[in-house]
């Protein structure tokens, strides 16, 4: 269905406010910038900012909106004969090999990470994201395997799958903050993914294998 003029204008306004806020956060730090200053810089009212972004943290993490269900989507769309962990490893390898900005392999990512590091509210929101990712993976695994509500295995397996993802992102963030080049970090993280796969047990690597349709 084609996007209407009203919807397009709202999307463009939302994106503009987010872009302005991100620029201010990167320049001055998250806690040093007020919502009123963002509104003034974007030439909108404070109420307009809050209409699009209920909390100040939402302005910073606007580009991360699709992250919380990404692992669950990868698991649900895994290939025939592929396990949940196998799908996540494959997708991460593809992103890392492509030196994708989606996993933080981009110039300037160190500035983004420093803003988070220096702002407790952002670190708290990031922890909340991680919990949401875990819950979404647990739900996906429970549905994909037909596990009962009292079966603890999907939750335990979700912990292993999320560990893969978190280890990759923590490593990339640390190395980019150290001033490394994206291509260099990409090569090292590909080797890290091999090590991660070696550390996972056969039970994890063979959990939730997709059968023939």
mmCIF file with all atom_site columns, C-alpha atoms in Angstrom:
data_model
loop_
_atom_site.group_PDB
_atom_site.id
_atom_site.type_symbol
_atom_site.label_atom_id
_atom_site.label_alt_id
_atom_site.label_comp_id
_atom_site.label_asym_id
_atom_site.label_entity_id
_atom_site.label_seq_id
_atom_site.pdbx_PDB_ins_code
_atom_site.Cartn_x
_atom_site.Cartn_y
_atom_site.Cartn_z
_atom_site.occupancy
_atom_site.B_iso_or_equiv
_atom_site.pdbx_formal_charge
_atom_site.auth_seq_id
_atom_site.auth_comp_id
_atom_site.auth_asym_id
_atom_site.auth_atom_id
_atom_site.pdbx_PDB_model_num
ATOM 1   C CA . UNK A 1 1   ? 0.000  0.000   0.000  1.00 0.00 ? 1   UNK A CA 1
ATOM 2   C CA . UNK A 1 2   ? 1.450  3.366   -1.037 1.00 0.00 ? 2   UNK A CA 1
ATOM 3   C CA . UNK A 1 3   ? 2.485  5.761   1.698  1.00 0.00 ? 3   UNK A CA 1
ATOM 4   C CA . UNK A 1 4   ? 0.147  8.762   1.918  1.00 0.00 ? 4   UNK A CA 1
ATOM 5   C CA . UNK A 1 5   ? 1.335  12.369  2.031  1.00 0.00 ? 5   UNK A CA 1
ATOM 6   C CA . UNK A 1 6   ? 0.417  12.746  5.706  1.00 0.00 ? 6   UNK A CA 1
ATOM 7   C CA . UNK A 1 7   ? 2.280  9.567   6.682  1.00 0.00 ? 7   UNK A CA 1
ATOM 8   C CA . UNK A 1 8   ? 5.322  10.586  4.642  1.00 0.00 ? 8   UNK A CA 1
ATOM 9   C CA . UNK A 1 9   ? 5.470  14.021  6.284  1.00 0.00 ? 9   UNK A CA 1
ATOM 10  C CA . UNK A 1 10  ? 5.203  12.447  9.729  1.00 0.00 ? 10  UNK A CA 1
ATOM 11  C CA . UNK A 1 11  ? 7.974  9.987   8.916  1.00 0.00 ? 11  UNK A CA 1
ATOM 12  C CA . UNK A 1 12  ? 10.192 12.754  7.573  1.00 0.00 ? 12  UNK A CA 1
ATOM 13  C CA . UNK A 1 13  ? 9.559  14.938  10.625 1.00 0.00 ? 13  UNK A CA 1
ATOM 14  C CA . UNK A 1 14  ? 10.353 12.070  12.956 1.00 0.00 ? 14  UNK A CA 1
ATOM 15  C CA . UNK A 1 15  ? 13.574 11.292  11.085 1.00 0.00 ? 15  UNK A CA 1
ATOM 16  C CA . UNK A 1 16  ? 14.627 14.954  11.086 1.00 0.00 ? 16  UNK A CA 1
ATOM 17  C CA . UNK A 1 17  ? 14.109 15.292  14.839 1.00 0.00 ? 17  UNK A CA 1
ATOM 18  C CA . UNK A 1 18  ? 16.079 12.090  15.392 1.00 0.00 ? 18  UNK A CA 1
ATOM 19  C CA . UNK A 1 19  ? 18.924 13.288  13.153 1.00 0.00 ? 19  UNK A CA 1
ATOM 20  C CA . UNK A 1 20  ? 19.134 16.642  14.928 1.00 0.00 ? 20  UNK A CA 1
ATOM 21  C CA . UNK A 1 21  ? 19.117 14.970  18.346 1.00 0.00 ? 21  UNK A CA 1
ATOM 22  C CA . UNK A 1 22  ? 21.792 12.465  17.339 1.00 0.00 ? 22  UNK A CA 1
ATOM 23  C CA . UNK A 1 23  ? 24.043 15.265  16.125 1.00 0.00 ? 23  UNK A CA 1
ATOM 24  C CA . UNK A 1 24  ? 23.679 17.137  19.415 1.00 0.00 ? 24  UNK A CA 1
ATOM 25  C CA . UNK A 1 25  ? 24.270 13.990  21.482 1.00 0.00 ? 25  UNK A CA 1
ATOM 26  C CA . UNK A 1 26  ? 27.436 13.142  19.558 1.00 0.00 ? 26  UNK A CA 1
ATOM 27  C CA . UNK A 1 27  ? 28.697 16.697  19.877 1.00 0.00 ? 27  UNK A CA 1
ATOM 28  C CA . UNK A 1 28  ? 27.921 17.381  23.541 1.00 0.00 ? 28  UNK A CA 1
ATOM 29  C CA . UNK A 1 29  ? 26.965 14.104  25.199 1.00 0.00 ? 29  UNK A CA 1
ATOM 30  C CA . UNK A 1 30  ? 23.547 12.682  26.036 1.00 0.00 ? 30  UNK A CA 1
ATOM 31  C CA . UNK A 1 31  ? 23.018 14.210  29.480 1.00 0.00 ? 31  UNK A CA 1
ATOM 32  C CA . UNK A 1 32  ? 24.231 17.681  28.447 1.00 0.00 ? 32  UNK A CA 1
ATOM 33  C CA . UNK A 1 33  ? 21.459 18.072  25.863 1.00 0.00 ? 33  UNK A CA 1
ATOM 34  C CA . UNK A 1 34  ? 17.870 18.833  26.867 1.00 0.00 ? 34  UNK A CA 1
ATOM 35  C CA . UNK A 1 35  ? 14.714 17.969  24.968 1.00 0.00 ? 35  UNK A CA 1
ATOM 36  C CA . UNK A 1 36  ? 13.960 21.709  24.795 1.00 0.00 ? 36  UNK A CA 1
ATOM 37  C CA . UNK A 1 37  ? 17.275 22.285  23.023 1.00 0.00 ? 37  UNK A CA 1
ATOM 38  C CA . UNK A 1 38  ? 16.521 19.488  20.576 1.00 0.00 ? 38  UNK A CA 1
ATOM 39  C CA . UNK A 1 39  ? 13.101 20.986  19.857 1.00 0.00 ? 39  UNK A CA 1
ATOM 40  C CA . UNK A 1 40  ? 14.602 24.417  19.262 1.00 0.00 ? 40  UNK A CA 1
ATOM 41  C CA . UNK A 1 41  ? 17.322 23.062  16.961 1.00 0.00 ? 41  UNK A CA 1
ATOM 42  C CA . UNK A 1 42  ? 14.733 21.065  14.988 1.00 0.00 ? 42  UNK A CA 1
ATOM 43  C CA . UNK A 1 43  ? 12.344 24.043  14.874 1.00 0.00 ? 43  UNK A CA 1
ATOM 44  C CA . UNK A 1 44  ? 9.498  22.121  16.492 1.00 0.00 ? 44  UNK A CA 1
ATOM 45  C CA . UNK A 1 45  ? 7.758  22.294  19.860 1.00 0.00 ? 45  UNK A CA 1
ATOM 46  C CA . UNK A 1 46  ? 8.755  20.204  22.863 1.00 0.00 ? 46  UNK A CA 1
ATOM 47  C CA . UNK A 1 47  ? 5.343  18.536  22.677 1.00 0.00 ? 47  UNK A CA 1
ATOM 48  C CA . UNK A 1 48  ? 6.035  17.544  19.079 1.00 0.00 ? 48  UNK A CA 1
ATOM 49  C CA . UNK A 1 49  ? 9.281  15.862  20.141 1.00 0.00 ? 49  UNK A CA 1
ATOM 50  C CA . UNK A 1 50  ? 7.459  13.911  22.842 1.00 0.00 ? 50  UNK A CA 1
ATOM 51  C CA . UNK A 1 51  ? 4.681  12.967  20.415 1.00 0.00 ? 51  UNK A CA 1
ATOM 52  C CA . UNK A 1 52  ? 7.268  11.097  18.346 1.00 0.00 ? 52  UNK A CA 1
ATOM 53  C CA . UNK A 1 53  ? 9.627  10.041  21.129 1.00 0.00 ? 53  UNK A CA 1
ATOM 54  C CA . UNK A 1 54  ? 8.057  9.317   24.551 1.00 0.00 ? 54  UNK A CA 1
ATOM 55  C CA . UNK A 1 55  ? 11.466 9.420   26.294 1.00 0.00 ? 55  UNK A CA 1
ATOM 56  C CA . UNK A 1 56  ? 14.751 11.189  25.626 1.00 0.00 ? 56  UNK A CA 1
ATOM 57  C CA . UNK A 1 57  ? 16.488 7.805   25.338 1.00 0.00 ? 57  UNK A CA 1
ATOM 58  C CA . UNK A 1 58  ? 14.205 6.936   22.408 1.00 0.00 ? 58  UNK A CA 1
ATOM 59  C CA . UNK A 1 59  ? 15.795 9.765   20.425 1.00 0.00 ? 59  UNK A CA 1
ATOM 60  C CA . UNK A 1 60  ? 19.249 8.258   20.788 1.00 0.00 ? 60  UNK A CA 1
ATOM 61  C CA . UNK A 1 61  ? 18.240 4.662   20.143 1.00 0.00 ? 61  UNK A CA 1
ATOM 62  C CA . UNK A 1 62  ? 15.812 5.441   17.309 1.00 0.00 ? 62  UNK A CA 1
ATOM 63  C CA . UNK A 1 63  ? 17.952 3.520   14.805 1.00 0.00 ? 63  UNK A CA 1
ATOM 64  C CA . UNK A 1 64  ? 17.965 0.497   17.093 1.00 0.00 ? 64  UNK A CA 1
ATOM 65  C CA . UNK A 1 65  ? 14.205 -0.007  16.937 1.00 0.00 ? 65  UNK A CA 1
ATOM 66  C CA . UNK A 1 66  ? 14.508 -3.151  14.813 1.00 0.00 ? 66  UNK A CA 1
ATOM 67  C CA . UNK A 1 67  ? 17.247 -4.708  16.926 1.00 0.00 ? 67  UNK A CA 1
ATOM 68  C CA . UNK A 1 68  ? 15.109 -6.206  19.670 1.00 0.00 ? 68  UNK A CA 1
ATOM 69  C CA . UNK A 1 69  ? 13.386 -8.734  17.397 1.00 0.00 ? 69  UNK A CA 1
ATOM 70  C CA . UNK A 1 70  ? 16.200 -9.324  14.899 1.00 0.00 ? 70  UNK A CA 1
ATOM 71  C CA . UNK A 1 71  ? 17.468 -12.582 16.432 1.00 0.00 ? 71  UNK A CA 1
ATOM 72  C CA . UNK A 1 72  ? 13.925 -13.917 16.681 1.00 0.00 ? 72  UNK A CA 1
ATOM 73  C CA . UNK A 1 73  ? 13.364 -13.080 13.001 1.00 0.00 ? 73  UNK A CA 1
ATOM 74  C CA . UNK A 1 74  ? 16.568 -14.880 12.029 1.00 0.00 ? 74  UNK A CA 1
ATOM 75  C CA . UNK A 1 75  ? 15.469 -17.945 13.968 1.00 0.00 ? 75  UNK A CA 1
ATOM 76  C CA . UNK A 1 76  ? 11.976 -17.981 12.456 1.00 0.00 ? 76  UNK A CA 1
ATOM 77  C CA . UNK A 1 77  ? 13.367 -17.654 8.929  1.00 0.00 ? 77  UNK A CA 1
ATOM 78  C CA . UNK A 1 78  ? 16.167 -20.233 9.321  1.00 0.00 ? 78  UNK A CA 1
ATOM 79  C CA . UNK A 1 79  ? 16.846 -22.588 6.434  1.00 0.00 ? 79  UNK A CA 1
ATOM 80  C CA . UNK A 1 80  ? 15.676 -26.188 6.197  1.00 0.00 ? 80  UNK A CA 1
ATOM 81  C CA . UNK A 1 81  ? 18.036 -28.384 8.227  1.00 0.00 ? 81  UNK A CA 1
ATOM 82  C CA . UNK A 1 82  ? 19.424 -25.358 10.097 1.00 0.00 ? 82  UNK A CA 1
ATOM 83  C CA . UNK A 1 83  ? 19.295 -24.909 13.856 1.00 0.00 ? 83  UNK A CA 1
ATOM 84  C CA . UNK A 1 84  ? 18.459 -21.711 15.737 1.00 0.00 ? 84  UNK A CA 1
ATOM 85  C CA . UNK A 1 85  ? 22.084 -21.132 16.768 1.00 0.00 ? 85  UNK A CA 1
ATOM 86  C CA . UNK A 1 86  ? 23.253 -22.024 13.265 1.00 0.00 ? 86  UNK A CA 1
ATOM 87  C CA . UNK A 1 87  ? 20.973 -19.369 11.753 1.00 0.00 ? 87  UNK A CA 1
ATOM 88  C CA . UNK A 1 88  ? 22.264 -16.693 14.111 1.00 0.00 ? 88  UNK A CA 1
ATOM 89  C CA . UNK A 1 89  ? 25.886 -17.637 13.430 1.00 0.00 ? 89  UNK A CA 1
ATOM 90  C CA . UNK A 1 90  ? 25.273 -17.568 9.683  1.00 0.00 ? 90  UNK A CA 1
ATOM 91  C CA . UNK A 1 91  ? 23.537 -14.190 9.739  1.00 0.00 ? 91  UNK A CA 1
ATOM 92  C CA . UNK A 1 92  ? 26.197 -12.635 11.961 1.00 0.00 ? 92  UNK A CA 1
ATOM 93  C CA . UNK A 1 93  ? 28.987 -13.972 9.757  1.00 0.00 ? 93  UNK A CA 1
ATOM 94  C CA . UNK A 1 94  ? 27.311 -12.408 6.718  1.00 0.00 ? 94  UNK A CA 1
ATOM 95  C CA . UNK A 1 95  ? 26.979 -9.026  8.458  1.00 0.00 ? 95  UNK A CA 1
ATOM 96  C CA . UNK A 1 96  ? 30.555 -9.070  9.744  1.00 0.00 ? 96  UNK A CA 1
ATOM 97  C CA . UNK A 1 97  ? 32.020 -10.231 6.439  1.00 0.00 ? 97  UNK A CA 1
ATOM 98  C CA . UNK A 1 98  ? 30.154 -7.434  4.660  1.00 0.00 ? 98  UNK A CA 1
ATOM 99  C CA . UNK A 1 99  ? 31.649 -4.927  7.155  1.00 0.00 ? 99  UNK A CA 1
ATOM 100 C CA . UNK A 1 100 ? 28.094 -3.829  7.822  1.00 0.00 ? 100 UNK A CA 1
ATOM 101 C CA . UNK A 1 101 ? 27.161 -0.703  9.811  1.00 0.00 ? 101 UNK A CA 1
ATOM 102 C CA . UNK A 1 102 ? 24.323 -2.795  11.262 1.00 0.00 ? 102 UNK A CA 1
ATOM 103 C CA . UNK A 1 103 ? 26.859 -4.503  13.539 1.00 0.00 ? 103 UNK A CA 1
ATOM 104 C CA . UNK A 1 104 ? 28.827 -1.336  14.239 1.00 0.00 ? 104 UNK A CA 1
ATOM 105 C CA . UNK A 1 105 ? 31.522 -1.808  11.592 1.00 0.00 ? 105 UNK A CA 1
ATOM 106 C CA . UNK A 1 106 ? 31.625 1.790   10.443 1.00 0.00 ? 106 UNK A CA 1
ATOM 107 C CA . UNK A 1 107 ? 33.708 4.902   10.921 1.00 0.00 ? 107 UNK A CA 1
ATOM 108 C CA . UNK A 1 108 ? 32.277 7.010   13.732 1.00 0.00 ? 108 UNK A CA 1
ATOM 109 C CA . UNK A 1 109 ? 30.798 4.091   15.674 1.00 0.00 ? 109 UNK A CA 1
ATOM 110 C CA . UNK A 1 110 ? 33.298 4.809   18.448 1.00 0.00 ? 110 UNK A CA 1
ATOM 111 C CA . UNK A 1 111 ? 31.612 8.184   19.042 1.00 0.00 ? 111 UNK A CA 1
ATOM 112 C CA . UNK A 1 112 ? 28.236 6.478   19.339 1.00 0.00 ? 112 UNK A CA 1
ATOM 113 C CA . UNK A 1 113 ? 29.627 4.003   21.874 1.00 0.00 ? 113 UNK A CA 1
ATOM 114 C CA . UNK A 1 114 ? 31.308 6.736   23.928 1.00 0.00 ? 114 UNK A CA 1
ATOM 115 C CA . UNK A 1 115 ? 28.011 8.570   24.292 1.00 0.00 ? 115 UNK A CA 1
ATOM 116 C CA . UNK A 1 116 ? 26.484 5.363   25.704 1.00 0.00 ? 116 UNK A CA 1
ATOM 117 C CA . UNK A 1 117 ? 29.484 4.734   27.946 1.00 0.00 ? 117 UNK A CA 1
ATOM 118 C CA . UNK A 1 118 ? 29.228 8.212   29.477 1.00 0.00 ? 118 UNK A CA 1
ATOM 119 C CA . UNK A 1 119 ? 25.453 8.166   30.083 1.00 0.00 ? 119 UNK A CA 1
ATOM 120 C CA . UNK A 1 120 ? 23.962 5.828   32.742 1.00 0.00 ? 120 UNK A CA 1
ATOM 121 C CA . UNK A 1 121 ? 20.400 6.258   31.349 1.00 0.00 ? 121 UNK A CA 1
ATOM 122 C CA . UNK A 1 122 ? 21.569 4.941   27.972 1.00 0.00 ? 122 UNK A CA 1
ATOM 123 C CA . UNK A 1 123 ? 23.411 2.022   29.542 1.00 0.00 ? 123 UNK A CA 1
ATOM 124 C CA . UNK A 1 124 ? 20.240 1.188   31.446 1.00 0.00 ? 124 UNK A CA 1
ATOM 125 C CA . UNK A 1 125 ? 18.167 1.342   28.267 1.00 0.00 ? 125 UNK A CA 1
ATOM 126 C CA . UNK A 1 126 ? 20.698 -0.886  26.500 1.00 0.00 ? 126 UNK A CA 1
ATOM 127 C CA . UNK A 1 127 ? 20.332 -3.467  29.279 1.00 0.00 ? 127 UNK A CA 1
ATOM 128 C CA . UNK A 1 128 ? 16.547 -3.300  28.791 1.00 0.00 ? 128 UNK A CA 1
ATOM 129 C CA . UNK A 1 129 ? 17.032 -3.932  25.072 1.00 0.00 ? 129 UNK A CA 1
ATOM 130 C CA . UNK A 1 130 ? 19.124 -6.998  25.866 1.00 0.00 ? 130 UNK A CA 1
ATOM 131 C CA . UNK A 1 131 ? 16.367 -8.357  28.098 1.00 0.00 ? 131 UNK A CA 1
ATOM 132 C CA . UNK A 1 132 ? 13.792 -7.780  25.353 1.00 0.00 ? 132 UNK A CA 1
ATOM 133 C CA . UNK A 1 133 ? 16.005 -9.580  22.835 1.00 0.00 ? 133 UNK A CA 1
ATOM 134 C CA . UNK A 1 134 ? 16.292 -12.541 25.208 1.00 0.00 ? 134 UNK A CA 1
ATOM 135 C CA . UNK A 1 135 ? 12.522 -12.648 25.773 1.00 0.00 ? 135 UNK A CA 1
ATOM 136 C CA . UNK A 1 136 ? 11.808 -12.475 22.033 1.00 0.00 ? 136 UNK A CA 1
ATOM 137 C CA . UNK A 1 137 ? 14.262 -15.296 21.328 1.00 0.00 ? 137 UNK A CA 1
ATOM 138 C CA . UNK A 1 138 ? 12.724 -17.405 24.091 1.00 0.00 ? 138 UNK A CA 1
ATOM 139 C CA . UNK A 1 139 ? 9.256  -16.875 22.624 1.00 0.00 ? 139 UNK A CA 1
ATOM 140 C CA . UNK A 1 140 ? 10.464 -17.738 19.114 1.00 0.00 ? 140 UNK A CA 1
ATOM 141 C CA . UNK A 1 141 ? 12.171 -20.922 20.316 1.00 0.00 ? 141 UNK A CA 1
ATOM 142 C CA . UNK A 1 142 ? 9.135  -21.985 22.316 1.00 0.00 ? 142 UNK A CA 1
ATOM 143 C CA . UNK A 1 143 ? 6.870  -21.498 19.308 1.00 0.00 ? 143 UNK A CA 1
ATOM 144 C CA . UNK A 1 144 ? 9.267  -23.090 16.818 1.00 0.00 ? 144 UNK A CA 1
ATOM 145 C CA . UNK A 1 145 ? 9.807  -26.208 18.936 1.00 0.00 ? 145 UNK A CA 1
ATOM 146 C CA . UNK A 1 146 ? 6.299  -26.504 20.346 1.00 0.00 ? 146 UNK A CA 1
ATOM 147 C CA . UNK A 1 147 ? 7.696  -26.461 23.880 1.00 0.00 ? 147 UNK A CA 1
ATOM 148 C CA . UNK A 1 148 ? 5.217  -26.149 26.719 1.00 0.00 ? 148 UNK A CA 1
ATOM 149 C CA . UNK A 1 149 ? 5.023  -23.006 28.831 1.00 0.00 ? 149 UNK A CA 1
ATOM 150 C CA . UNK A 1 150 ? 6.730  -24.702 31.789 1.00 0.00 ? 150 UNK A CA 1
ATOM 151 C CA . UNK A 1 151 ? 9.621  -26.120 29.745 1.00 0.00 ? 151 UNK A CA 1
ATOM 152 C CA . UNK A 1 152 ? 12.810 -24.229 30.792 1.00 0.00 ? 152 UNK A CA 1
ATOM 153 C CA . UNK A 1 153 ? 14.839 -25.305 27.749 1.00 0.00 ? 153 UNK A CA 1
ATOM 154 C CA . UNK A 1 154 ? 13.811 -22.489 25.360 1.00 0.00 ? 154 UNK A CA 1
ATOM 155 C CA . UNK A 1 155 ? 14.862 -19.903 27.939 1.00 0.00 ? 155 UNK A CA 1
ATOM 156 C CA . UNK A 1 156 ? 18.180 -21.663 28.543 1.00 0.00 ? 156 UNK A CA 1
ATOM 157 C CA . UNK A 1 157 ? 18.851 -21.935 24.812 1.00 0.00 ? 157 UNK A CA 1
ATOM 158 C CA . UNK A 1 158 ? 17.920 -18.281 24.339 1.00 0.00 ? 158 UNK A CA 1
ATOM 159 C CA . UNK A 1 159 ? 20.679 -17.421 26.784 1.00 0.00 ? 159 UNK A CA 1
ATOM 160 C CA . UNK A 1 160 ? 23.202 -19.233 24.607 1.00 0.00 ? 160 UNK A CA 1
ATOM 161 C CA . UNK A 1 161 ? 21.954 -17.633 21.390 1.00 0.00 ? 161 UNK A CA 1
ATOM 162 C CA . UNK A 1 162 ? 21.970 -14.153 22.921 1.00 0.00 ? 162 UNK A CA 1
ATOM 163 C CA . UNK A 1 163 ? 25.492 -14.761 24.241 1.00 0.00 ? 163 UNK A CA 1
ATOM 164 C CA . UNK A 1 164 ? 26.682 -15.260 20.657 1.00 0.00 ? 164 UNK A CA 1
ATOM 165 C CA . UNK A 1 165 ? 25.142 -11.960 19.579 1.00 0.00 ? 165 UNK A CA 1
ATOM 166 C CA . UNK A 1 166 ? 26.248 -9.989  22.635 1.00 0.00 ? 166 UNK A CA 1
ATOM 167 C CA . UNK A 1 167 ? 29.834 -11.253 22.447 1.00 0.00 ? 167 UNK A CA 1
ATOM 168 C CA . UNK A 1 168 ? 30.111 -10.080 18.846 1.00 0.00 ? 168 UNK A CA 1
ATOM 169 C CA . UNK A 1 169 ? 28.678 -6.641  19.604 1.00 0.00 ? 169 UNK A CA 1
ATOM 170 C CA . UNK A 1 170 ? 30.745 -6.106  22.747 1.00 0.00 ? 170 UNK A CA 1
ATOM 171 C CA . UNK A 1 171 ? 33.911 -7.062  20.868 1.00 0.00 ? 171 UNK A CA 1
ATOM 172 C CA . UNK A 1 172 ? 33.141 -4.791  17.936 1.00 0.00 ? 172 UNK A CA 1
ATOM 173 C CA . UNK A 1 173 ? 32.279 -1.890  20.223 1.00 0.00 ? 173 UNK A CA 1
ATOM 174 C CA . UNK A 1 174 ? 35.476 -2.297  22.244 1.00 0.00 ? 174 UNK A CA 1
ATOM 175 C CA . UNK A 1 175 ? 37.706 -2.536  19.196 1.00 0.00 ? 175 UNK A CA 1
ATOM 176 C CA . UNK A 1 176 ? 36.075 0.384   17.401 1.00 0.00 ? 176 UNK A CA 1
ATOM 177 C CA . UNK A 1 177 ? 36.440 2.536   20.521 1.00 0.00 ? 177 UNK A CA 1
ATOM 178 C CA . UNK A 1 178 ? 40.130 1.628   20.508 1.00 0.00 ? 178 UNK A CA 1
ATOM 179 C CA . UNK A 1 179 ? 40.458 3.302   17.112 1.00 0.00 ? 179 UNK A CA 1
ATOM 180 C CA . UNK A 1 180 ? 40.596 0.170   14.957 1.00 0.00 ? 180 UNK A CA 1
ATOM 181 C CA . UNK A 1 181 ? 39.589 0.121   11.308 1.00 0.00 ? 181 UNK A CA 1
ATOM 182 C CA . UNK A 1 182 ? 36.272 -1.598  10.444 1.00 0.00 ? 182 UNK A CA 1
ATOM 183 C CA . UNK A 1 183 ? 37.886 -4.007  7.959  1.00 0.00 ? 183 UNK A CA 1
ATOM 184 C CA . UNK A 1 184 ? 40.502 -5.093  10.508 1.00 0.00 ? 184 UNK A CA 1
ATOM 185 C CA . UNK A 1 185 ? 37.875 -5.687  13.173 1.00 0.00 ? 185 UNK A CA 1
ATOM 186 C CA . UNK A 1 186 ? 35.766 -7.607  10.657 1.00 0.00 ? 186 UNK A CA 1
ATOM 187 C CA . UNK A 1 187 ? 38.552 -10.129 10.033 1.00 0.00 ? 187 UNK A CA 1
ATOM 188 C CA . UNK A 1 188 ? 39.145 -10.664 13.737 1.00 0.00 ? 188 UNK A CA 1
ATOM 189 C CA . UNK A 1 189 ? 35.453 -11.051 14.560 1.00 0.00 ? 189 UNK A CA 1
ATOM 190 C CA . UNK A 1 190 ? 35.050 -13.668 11.820 1.00 0.00 ? 190 UNK A CA 1
ATOM 191 C CA . UNK A 1 191 ? 37.746 -15.691 13.589 1.00 0.00 ? 191 UNK A CA 1
ATOM 192 C CA . UNK A 1 192 ? 35.983 -15.030 16.899 1.00 0.00 ? 192 UNK A CA 1
ATOM 193 C CA . UNK A 1 193 ? 32.749 -16.460 15.482 1.00 0.00 ? 193 UNK A CA 1
ATOM 194 C CA . UNK A 1 194 ? 34.607 -19.657 14.615 1.00 0.00 ? 194 UNK A CA 1
ATOM 195 C CA . UNK A 1 195 ? 35.841 -19.841 18.212 1.00 0.00 ? 195 UNK A CA 1
ATOM 196 C CA . UNK A 1 196 ? 32.334 -19.222 19.522 1.00 0.00 ? 196 UNK A CA 1
ATOM 197 C CA . UNK A 1 197 ? 30.936 -22.046 17.405 1.00 0.00 ? 197 UNK A CA 1
ATOM 198 C CA . UNK A 1 198 ? 33.666 -24.377 18.673 1.00 0.00 ? 198 UNK A CA 1
ATOM 199 C CA . UNK A 1 199 ? 32.709 -23.553 22.266 1.00 0.00 ? 199 UNK A CA 1
ATOM 200 C CA . UNK A 1 200 ? 29.006 -24.292 21.810 1.00 0.00 ? 200 UNK A CA 1
ATOM 201 C CA . UNK A 1 201 ? 27.857 -27.776 22.697 1.00 0.00 ? 201 UNK A CA 1
ATOM 202 C CA . UNK A 1 202 ? 26.299 -30.118 20.151 1.00 0.00 ? 202 UNK A CA 1
ATOM 203 C CA . UNK A 1 203 ? 23.022 -29.795 22.025 1.00 0.00 ? 203 UNK A CA 1
ATOM 204 C CA . UNK A 1 204 ? 22.963 -26.032 21.439 1.00 0.00 ? 204 UNK A CA 1
ATOM 205 C CA . UNK A 1 205 ? 24.114 -26.313 17.825 1.00 0.00 ? 205 UNK A CA 1
ATOM 206 C CA . UNK A 1 206 ? 21.436 -28.905 17.081 1.00 0.00 ? 206 UNK A CA 1
ATOM 207 C CA . UNK A 1 207 ? 18.524 -27.316 18.924 1.00 0.00 ? 207 UNK A CA 1
ATOM 208 C CA . UNK A 1 208 ? 15.432 -26.277 16.963 1.00 0.00 ? 208 UNK A CA 1
ATOM 209 C CA . UNK A 1 209 ? 16.592 -27.692 13.627 1.00 0.00 ? 209 UNK A CA 1
ATOM 210 C CA . UNK A 1 210 ? 14.049 -26.847 10.942 1.00 0.00 ? 210 UNK A CA 1
ATOM 211 C CA . UNK A 1 211 ? 12.572 -29.919 9.313  1.00 0.00 ? 211 UNK A CA 1
ATOM 212 C CA . UNK A 1 212 ? 11.267 -30.284 5.792  1.00 0.00 ? 212 UNK A CA 1
ATOM 213 C CA . UNK A 1 213 ? 8.226  -28.208 4.978  1.00 0.00 ? 213 UNK A CA 1
#
